[in-house]
Coordinates of C-alpha atoms in Angstrom, one line a residue:
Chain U
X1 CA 0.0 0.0 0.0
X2 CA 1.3 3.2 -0.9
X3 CA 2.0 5.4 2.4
X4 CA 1.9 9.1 2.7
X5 CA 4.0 10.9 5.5
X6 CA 0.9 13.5 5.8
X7 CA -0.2 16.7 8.4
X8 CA -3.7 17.9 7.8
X9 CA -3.0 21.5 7.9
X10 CA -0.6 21.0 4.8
X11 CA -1.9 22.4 1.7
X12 CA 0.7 20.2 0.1
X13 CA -0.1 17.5 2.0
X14 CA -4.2 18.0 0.8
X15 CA -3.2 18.0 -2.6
X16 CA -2.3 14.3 -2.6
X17 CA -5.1 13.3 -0.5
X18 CA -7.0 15.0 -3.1
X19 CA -5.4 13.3 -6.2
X20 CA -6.2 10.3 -4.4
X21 CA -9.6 10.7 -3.9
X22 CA -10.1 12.0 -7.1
X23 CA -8.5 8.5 -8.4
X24 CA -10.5 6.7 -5.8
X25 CA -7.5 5.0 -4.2
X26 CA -6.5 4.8 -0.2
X27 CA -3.2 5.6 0.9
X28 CA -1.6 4.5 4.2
X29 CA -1.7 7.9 6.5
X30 CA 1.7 8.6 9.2
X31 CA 0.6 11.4 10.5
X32 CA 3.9 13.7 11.2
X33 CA 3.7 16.3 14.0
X34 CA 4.3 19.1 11.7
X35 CA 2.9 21.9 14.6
X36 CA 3.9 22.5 16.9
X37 CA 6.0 19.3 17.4
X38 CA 8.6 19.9 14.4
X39 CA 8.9 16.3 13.5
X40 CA 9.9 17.0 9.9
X41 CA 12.7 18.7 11.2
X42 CA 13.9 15.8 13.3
X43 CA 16.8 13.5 12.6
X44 CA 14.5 10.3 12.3
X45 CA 12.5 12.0 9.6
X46 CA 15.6 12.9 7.9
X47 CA 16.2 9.7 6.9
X48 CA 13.2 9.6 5.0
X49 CA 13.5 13.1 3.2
X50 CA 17.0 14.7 4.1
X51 CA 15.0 18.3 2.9
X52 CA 12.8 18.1 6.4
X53 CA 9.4 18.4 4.2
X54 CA 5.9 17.1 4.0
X55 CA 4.3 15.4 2.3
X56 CA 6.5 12.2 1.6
X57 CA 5.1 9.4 -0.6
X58 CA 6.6 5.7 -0.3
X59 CA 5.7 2.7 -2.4
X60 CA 7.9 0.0 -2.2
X61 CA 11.6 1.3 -2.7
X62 CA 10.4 4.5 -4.0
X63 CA 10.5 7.7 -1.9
X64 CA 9.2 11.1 -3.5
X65 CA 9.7 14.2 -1.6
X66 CA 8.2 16.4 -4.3
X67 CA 4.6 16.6 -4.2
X68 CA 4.3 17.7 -8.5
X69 CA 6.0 14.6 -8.7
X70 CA 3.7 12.5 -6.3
X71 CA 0.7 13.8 -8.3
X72 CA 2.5 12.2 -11.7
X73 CA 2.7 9.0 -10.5
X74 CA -0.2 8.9 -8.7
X75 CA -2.0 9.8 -12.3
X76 CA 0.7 7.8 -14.1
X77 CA -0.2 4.6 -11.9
X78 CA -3.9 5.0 -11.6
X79 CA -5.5 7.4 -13.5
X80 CA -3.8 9.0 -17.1
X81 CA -6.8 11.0 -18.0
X82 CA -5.5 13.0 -15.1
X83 CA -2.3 14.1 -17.2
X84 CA -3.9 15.8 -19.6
X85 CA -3.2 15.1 -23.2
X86 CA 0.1 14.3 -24.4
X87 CA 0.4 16.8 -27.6
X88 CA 3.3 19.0 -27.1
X89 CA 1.5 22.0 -26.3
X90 CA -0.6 20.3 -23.8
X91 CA 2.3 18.9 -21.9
X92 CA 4.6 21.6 -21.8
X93 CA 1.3 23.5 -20.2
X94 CA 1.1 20.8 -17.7
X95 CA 4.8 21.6 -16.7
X96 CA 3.9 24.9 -16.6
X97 CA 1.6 25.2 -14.0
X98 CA 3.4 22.7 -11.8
X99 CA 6.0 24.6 -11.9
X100 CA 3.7 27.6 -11.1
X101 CA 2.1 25.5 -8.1
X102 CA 5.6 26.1 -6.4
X103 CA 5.1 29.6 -6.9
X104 CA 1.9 29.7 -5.0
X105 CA 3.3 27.7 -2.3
X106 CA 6.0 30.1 -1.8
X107 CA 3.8 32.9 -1.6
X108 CA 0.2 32.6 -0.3
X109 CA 1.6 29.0 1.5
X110 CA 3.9 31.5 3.3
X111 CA 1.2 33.9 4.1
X112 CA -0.6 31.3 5.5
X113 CA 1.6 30.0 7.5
X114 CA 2.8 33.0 8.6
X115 CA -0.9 34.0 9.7
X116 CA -1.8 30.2 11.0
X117 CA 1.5 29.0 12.1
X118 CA 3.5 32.1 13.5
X119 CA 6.5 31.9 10.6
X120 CA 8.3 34.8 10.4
X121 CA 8.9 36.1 7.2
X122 CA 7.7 39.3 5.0
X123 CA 4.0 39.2 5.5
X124 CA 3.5 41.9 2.8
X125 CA 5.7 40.6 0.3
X126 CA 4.2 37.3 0.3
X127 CA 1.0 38.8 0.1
X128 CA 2.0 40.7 -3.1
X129 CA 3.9 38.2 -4.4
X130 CA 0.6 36.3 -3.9
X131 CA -2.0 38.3 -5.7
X132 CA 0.3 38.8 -8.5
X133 CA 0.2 34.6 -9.0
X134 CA -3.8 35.0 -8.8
X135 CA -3.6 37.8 -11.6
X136 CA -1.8 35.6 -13.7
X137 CA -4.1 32.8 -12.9
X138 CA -7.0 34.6 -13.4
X139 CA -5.9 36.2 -16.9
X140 CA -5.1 32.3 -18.2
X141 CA -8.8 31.1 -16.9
X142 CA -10.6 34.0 -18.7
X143 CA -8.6 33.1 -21.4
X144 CA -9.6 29.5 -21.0
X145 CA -13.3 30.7 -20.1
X146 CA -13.5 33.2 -23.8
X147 CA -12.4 29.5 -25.4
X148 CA -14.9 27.7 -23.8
X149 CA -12.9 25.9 -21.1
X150 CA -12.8 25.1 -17.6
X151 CA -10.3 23.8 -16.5
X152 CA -5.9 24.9 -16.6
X153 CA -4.9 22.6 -19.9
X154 CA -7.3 20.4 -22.0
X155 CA -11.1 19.6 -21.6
X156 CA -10.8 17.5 -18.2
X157 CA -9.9 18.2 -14.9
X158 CA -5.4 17.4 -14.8
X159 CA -2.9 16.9 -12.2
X160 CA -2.4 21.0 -13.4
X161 CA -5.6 21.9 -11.5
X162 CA -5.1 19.8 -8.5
X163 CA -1.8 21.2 -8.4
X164 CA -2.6 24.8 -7.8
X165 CA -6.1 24.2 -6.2
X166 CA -5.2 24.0 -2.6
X167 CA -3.2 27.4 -2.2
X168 CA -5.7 29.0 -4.1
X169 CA -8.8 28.1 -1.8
X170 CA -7.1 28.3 1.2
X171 CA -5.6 32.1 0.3
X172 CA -8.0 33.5 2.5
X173 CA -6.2 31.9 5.5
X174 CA -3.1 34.5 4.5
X175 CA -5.5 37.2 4.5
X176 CA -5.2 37.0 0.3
X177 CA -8.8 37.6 -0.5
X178 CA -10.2 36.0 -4.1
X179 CA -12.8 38.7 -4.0
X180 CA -10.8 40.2 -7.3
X181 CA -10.3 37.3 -9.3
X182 CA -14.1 35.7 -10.6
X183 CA -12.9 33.1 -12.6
X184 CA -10.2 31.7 -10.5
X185 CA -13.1 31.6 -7.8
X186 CA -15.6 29.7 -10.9
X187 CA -12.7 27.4 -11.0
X188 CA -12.2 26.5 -7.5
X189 CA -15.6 25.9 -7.6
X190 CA -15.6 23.2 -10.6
X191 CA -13.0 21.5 -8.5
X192 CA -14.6 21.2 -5.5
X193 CA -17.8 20.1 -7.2
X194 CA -15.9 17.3 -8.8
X195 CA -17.3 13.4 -8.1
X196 CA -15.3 12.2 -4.8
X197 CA -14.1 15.6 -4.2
X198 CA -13.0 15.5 -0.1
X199 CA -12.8 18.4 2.0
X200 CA -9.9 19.7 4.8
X201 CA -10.2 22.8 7.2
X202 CA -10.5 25.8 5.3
X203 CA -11.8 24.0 2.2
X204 CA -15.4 23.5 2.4
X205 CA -17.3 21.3 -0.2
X206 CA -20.1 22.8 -1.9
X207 CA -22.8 22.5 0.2
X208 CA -26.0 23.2 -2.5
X209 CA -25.0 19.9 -4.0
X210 CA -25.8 18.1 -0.9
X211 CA -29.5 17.8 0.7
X212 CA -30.0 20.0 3.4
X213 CA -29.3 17.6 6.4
X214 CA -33.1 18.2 8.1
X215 CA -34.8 16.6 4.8
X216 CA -32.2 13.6 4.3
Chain H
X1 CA -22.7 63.9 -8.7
X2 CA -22.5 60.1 -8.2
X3 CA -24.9 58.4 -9.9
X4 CA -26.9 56.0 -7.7
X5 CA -26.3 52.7 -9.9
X6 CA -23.1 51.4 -9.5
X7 CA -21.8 48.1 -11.8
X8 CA -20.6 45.6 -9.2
X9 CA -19.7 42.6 -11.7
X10 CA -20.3 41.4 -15.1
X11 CA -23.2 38.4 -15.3
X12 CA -20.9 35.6 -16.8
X13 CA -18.8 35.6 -13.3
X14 CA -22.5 34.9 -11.7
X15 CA -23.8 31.6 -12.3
X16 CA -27.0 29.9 -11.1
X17 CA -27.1 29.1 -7.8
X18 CA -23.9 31.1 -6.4
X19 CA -23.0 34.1 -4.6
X20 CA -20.3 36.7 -4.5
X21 CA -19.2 40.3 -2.9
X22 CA -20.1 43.4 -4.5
X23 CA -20.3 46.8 -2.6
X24 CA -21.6 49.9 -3.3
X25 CA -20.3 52.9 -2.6
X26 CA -18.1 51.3 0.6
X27 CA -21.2 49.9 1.3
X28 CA -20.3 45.7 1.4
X29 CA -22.9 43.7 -0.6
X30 CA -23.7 39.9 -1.4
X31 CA -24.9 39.4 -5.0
X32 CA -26.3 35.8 -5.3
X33 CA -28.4 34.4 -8.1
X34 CA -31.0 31.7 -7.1
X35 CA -31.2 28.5 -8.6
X36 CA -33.7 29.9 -11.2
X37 CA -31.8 33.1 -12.2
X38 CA -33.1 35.2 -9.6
X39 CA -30.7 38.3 -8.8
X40 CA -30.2 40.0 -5.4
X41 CA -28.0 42.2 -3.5
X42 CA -27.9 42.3 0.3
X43 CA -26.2 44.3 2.8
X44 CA -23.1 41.4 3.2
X45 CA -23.6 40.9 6.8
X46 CA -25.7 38.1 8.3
X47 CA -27.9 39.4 11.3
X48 CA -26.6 36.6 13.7
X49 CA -23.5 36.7 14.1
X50 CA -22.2 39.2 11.3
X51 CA -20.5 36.7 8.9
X52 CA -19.9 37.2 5.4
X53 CA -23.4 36.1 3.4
X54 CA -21.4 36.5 0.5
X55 CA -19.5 33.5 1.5
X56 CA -22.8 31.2 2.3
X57 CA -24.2 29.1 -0.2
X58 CA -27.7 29.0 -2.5
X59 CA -30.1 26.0 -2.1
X60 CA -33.0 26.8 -4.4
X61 CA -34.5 30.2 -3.9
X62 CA -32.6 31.2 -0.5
X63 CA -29.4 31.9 0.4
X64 CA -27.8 30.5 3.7
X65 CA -24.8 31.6 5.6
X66 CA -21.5 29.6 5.7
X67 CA -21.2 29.8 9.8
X68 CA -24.9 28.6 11.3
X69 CA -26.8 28.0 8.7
X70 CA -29.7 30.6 8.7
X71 CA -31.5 30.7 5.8
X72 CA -32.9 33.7 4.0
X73 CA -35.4 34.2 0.8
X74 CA -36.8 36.7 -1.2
X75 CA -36.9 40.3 0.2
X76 CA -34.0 39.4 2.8
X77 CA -36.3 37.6 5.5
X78 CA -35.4 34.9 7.6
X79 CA -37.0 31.7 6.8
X80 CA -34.8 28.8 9.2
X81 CA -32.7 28.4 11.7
X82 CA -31.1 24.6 11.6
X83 CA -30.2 25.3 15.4
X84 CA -34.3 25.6 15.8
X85 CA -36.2 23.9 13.2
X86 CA -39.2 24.2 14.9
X87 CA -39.0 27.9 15.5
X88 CA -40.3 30.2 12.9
X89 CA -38.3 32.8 12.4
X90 CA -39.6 36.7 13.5
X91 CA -40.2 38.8 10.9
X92 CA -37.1 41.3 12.4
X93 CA -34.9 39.1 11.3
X94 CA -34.1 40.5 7.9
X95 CA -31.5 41.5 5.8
X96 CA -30.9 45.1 4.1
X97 CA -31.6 44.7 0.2
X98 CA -30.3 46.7 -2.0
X99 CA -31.8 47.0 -5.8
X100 CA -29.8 45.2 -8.4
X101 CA -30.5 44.2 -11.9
X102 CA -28.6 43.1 -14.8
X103 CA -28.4 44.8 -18.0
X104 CA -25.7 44.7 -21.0
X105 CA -24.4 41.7 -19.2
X106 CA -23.4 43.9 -16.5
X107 CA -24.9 43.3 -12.6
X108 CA -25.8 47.1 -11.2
X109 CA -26.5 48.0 -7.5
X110 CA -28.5 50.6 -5.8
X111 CA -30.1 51.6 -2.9
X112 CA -33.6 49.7 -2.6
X113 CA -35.7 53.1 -3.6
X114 CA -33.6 53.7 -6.5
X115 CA -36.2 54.6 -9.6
X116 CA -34.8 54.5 -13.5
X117 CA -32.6 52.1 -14.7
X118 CA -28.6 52.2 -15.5
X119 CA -27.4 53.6 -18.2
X120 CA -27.5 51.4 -21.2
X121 CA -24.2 50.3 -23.5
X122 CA -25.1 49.1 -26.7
X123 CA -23.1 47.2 -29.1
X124 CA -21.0 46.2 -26.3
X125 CA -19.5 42.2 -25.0
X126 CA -18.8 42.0 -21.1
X127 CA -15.0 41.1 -21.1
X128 CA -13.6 41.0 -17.3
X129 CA -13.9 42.8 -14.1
X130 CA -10.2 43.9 -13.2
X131 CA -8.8 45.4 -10.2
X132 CA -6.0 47.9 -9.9
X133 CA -3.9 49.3 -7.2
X134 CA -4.0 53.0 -9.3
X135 CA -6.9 55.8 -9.7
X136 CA -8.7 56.5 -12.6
X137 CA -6.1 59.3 -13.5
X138 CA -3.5 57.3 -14.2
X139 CA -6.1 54.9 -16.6
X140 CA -6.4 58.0 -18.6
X141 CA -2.9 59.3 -18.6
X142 CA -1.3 56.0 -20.0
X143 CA -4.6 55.6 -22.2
X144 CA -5.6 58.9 -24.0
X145 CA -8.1 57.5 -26.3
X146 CA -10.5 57.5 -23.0
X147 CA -12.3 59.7 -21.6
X148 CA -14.9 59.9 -18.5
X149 CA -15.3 59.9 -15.3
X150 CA -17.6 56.5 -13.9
X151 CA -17.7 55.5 -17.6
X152 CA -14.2 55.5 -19.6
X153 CA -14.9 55.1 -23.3
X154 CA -12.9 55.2 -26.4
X155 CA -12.1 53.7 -29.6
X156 CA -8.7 52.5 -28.5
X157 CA -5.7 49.4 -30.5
X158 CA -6.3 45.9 -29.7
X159 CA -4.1 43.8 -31.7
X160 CA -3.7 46.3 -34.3
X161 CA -7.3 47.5 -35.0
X162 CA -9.5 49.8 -33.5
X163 CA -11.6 48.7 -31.1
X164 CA -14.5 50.2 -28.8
X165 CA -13.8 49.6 -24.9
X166 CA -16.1 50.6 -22.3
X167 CA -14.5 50.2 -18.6
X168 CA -17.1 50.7 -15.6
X169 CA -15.6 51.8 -12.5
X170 CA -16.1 50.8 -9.2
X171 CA -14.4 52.5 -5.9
X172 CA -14.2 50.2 -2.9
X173 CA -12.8 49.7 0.4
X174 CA -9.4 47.9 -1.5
X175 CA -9.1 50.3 -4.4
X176 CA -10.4 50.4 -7.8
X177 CA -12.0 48.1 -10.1
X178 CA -12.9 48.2 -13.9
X179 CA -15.6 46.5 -15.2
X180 CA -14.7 46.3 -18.9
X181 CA -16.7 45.5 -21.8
X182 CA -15.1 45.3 -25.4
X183 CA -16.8 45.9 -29.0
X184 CA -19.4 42.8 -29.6
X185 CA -17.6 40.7 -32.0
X186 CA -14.1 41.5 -30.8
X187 CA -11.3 39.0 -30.0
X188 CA -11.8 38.8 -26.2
X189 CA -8.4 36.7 -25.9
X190 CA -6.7 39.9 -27.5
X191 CA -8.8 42.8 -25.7
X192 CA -8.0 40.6 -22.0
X193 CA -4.2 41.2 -22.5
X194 CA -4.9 44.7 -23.9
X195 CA -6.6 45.8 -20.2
X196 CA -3.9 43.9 -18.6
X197 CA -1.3 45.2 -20.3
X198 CA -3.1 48.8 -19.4
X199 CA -3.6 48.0 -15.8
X200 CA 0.5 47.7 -15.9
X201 CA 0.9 50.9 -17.5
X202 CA -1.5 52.3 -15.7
X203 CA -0.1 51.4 -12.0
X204 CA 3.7 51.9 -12.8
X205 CA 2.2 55.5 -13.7
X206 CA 1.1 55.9 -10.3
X207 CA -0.8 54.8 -7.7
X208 CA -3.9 56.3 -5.2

């Protein structure tokens, strides 16, 4: 069984568990004291990823430390329409915005951390560095919306979404408010109403496709 | 003078069935659209315990807040309480509504005795609702070919033709925003990296 070294706070973290669901497979869960214990930065966990950082994903003899990575195999293994086609332009956009994902880690993931977590760091700078990685977001899905589209690459929901999803709906969290940016919020909401979507705290599912609980 | 209807969003970022912030004139609103099209605007402030409505979620033809669950319909009145099901809400439980109507594609807000209707923009597409760190000076100084004041319109170079652009402007509590709306027929992919390439120019210029 595949294992994932997880904290439930981690949007990192949530973006596997989400690519999991999404593929409809269980993972093995060690959860790691992230906060306020440090675990990651101990000298057991080390071993495991010499960088100290969550998630980490082991199956078999394979360790991955990257979570980009861990979304590729995951997709590779279980679920290719995830990767989004294979053309050239497609997969050089798929790179793209995995690439971008680390962007939005380093700044709205720093926000929030620093607003959740107590890291010190340049508040506003991740802030701004933030909002300018939703403007570029947002200027792609218009583009994507005046074609038609939904979703980051393609026709179906990729790796590329799930990738930049979690920092994106949890930006509030840093005090980075989507209020500006309407179709990066229409896209968070196509996520979270995708089949076997799961939730953690800060990322609510969309309640209006549920019953109301009283009438169930 | 400020005129009374202020655009607060453009109806393609407004779906069935969900809600978003819109203010008007610092005023914070929640624009929602019911699960038959309906359009509202309420003061964005539930009466119990002050959260966000704009973050609370549509089930048919109410809107219910994210934190407790209270559930309001038409005219802003309470209708449940999940915490009391059997309670029927009193009738001061309400929310402030504001008027709001769509026209041109665009989603206006007024206070609820507002008479008339918005000005109308014809031969126009909605293209996006931008927001900038700038004021509406420096739009015009990097941009000539506007002109206005609530309303900047001109026959401006998208892509190498002329194009007409009509950009709405909203003042809020977190600076500007431009509702723009491009020529009907125009190459939106083209006039979306005109306005942001003129939000750059417009903010290195100078801002608020």
């Amino acid at each position: 069984m595949i294992r994932l070294y997880d904290y439930v706070l981690s949007a990192s973290c949530y973006k596997i568990r989400l690519m999991a669901a999404l593929l409809g497979v269980k993972l093995k869960h060690e959860a790691v004291d992230f906060h306020p214990g440090r675990a990651h930065k101990s000298v057991e966990f080390a071993r495991l990823n010499p960088a100290g950082t969550l998630p980490v994903l082991v199956d078999g003899d394979l360790i991955l430390t990257e979570s980009t990575a861990m979304l590729v195999y995951l997709a590779q293994l279980l679920g290719r329409d995830w990767l989004a086609p294979s053309d050239p332009k497609s997969a050089a956009q798929v790179q793209h915005w995995l690439a971008f994902s680390g962007r939005l880690a380093a700044s709205l993931g720093m926000a929030r951390l620093h607003d959740m977590l107590l890291y010190e760091g340049n508040i506003d700078a991740w802030r701004a560095q933030g909002h300018a990685a939703l403007r570029e977001l947002e200027a792609a899905l218009s583009e994507r919306r005046f074609a038609g589209g939904v979703w980051l690459v393609g026709d179906a929901p990729s790796i590329a979404d799930i990738a930049c999803f979690p920092n994106v709906a949890l930006s509030q969290d840093g005090g980075v408010s989507l209020d500006a940016y309407p179709s990066v919020r229409l896209w968070t909401r196509a996520v979270r109403a995708l089949d076997r979507f799961v939730e953690m705290p800060g990322i609510h599912r969309l309640h209006e496709l549920h019953p109301a609980p009283e009438v169930v | 003078m400020t005129p009374r209807w202020t655009a607060t969003g453009l109806s393609q970022d407004l779906p069935k069935a969900v809600a978003m912030a819109g203010h008007w004139q610092g005023q914070d609103l929640a624009v929602w659209r019911s699960a038959t099209g309906r359009l509202q605007a309420w003061n964005d402030r539930c009466p119990h315990r002050g959260m966000r409505l704009s973050h609370g979620f549509v089930r048919g033809e109410t809107l219910a807040c994210i934190y407790h669950g209270w559930v309001y319909g038409a005219e802003g009145g309470c209708k449940h309480i999940p915490a009391h099901p059997a309670l029927t809400p009193p009738a001061t439980i309400r929310v402030a509504v504001f008027a709001c109507v769509e026209q041109d594609g665009v989603i206006w807000v007024a206070p609820a005795d507002t008479l008339g209707a918005p000005t109308a923009l014809r031969g126009l597409q909605p293209l996006r609702s931008i927001s900038l760190t700038c004021d509406v000076a420096a739009v015009l100084l990097v941009e000539p070919a506007l002109s206005g004041e609530d309303t900047l319109r001109g026959l401006v170079q998208i892509a190498g033709q002329a194009c007409e652009v009509c950009l709405l402007v909203q003042h809020g509590a977190s600076g500007l925003t431009l509702h723009a709306l491009c020529a009907v027929g125009a190459d939106r992919i083209a006039a979306s990296r005109w306005l942001e390439d003129l939000r750059r120019r417009a903010e290195r210029k100078g801002t608020a």
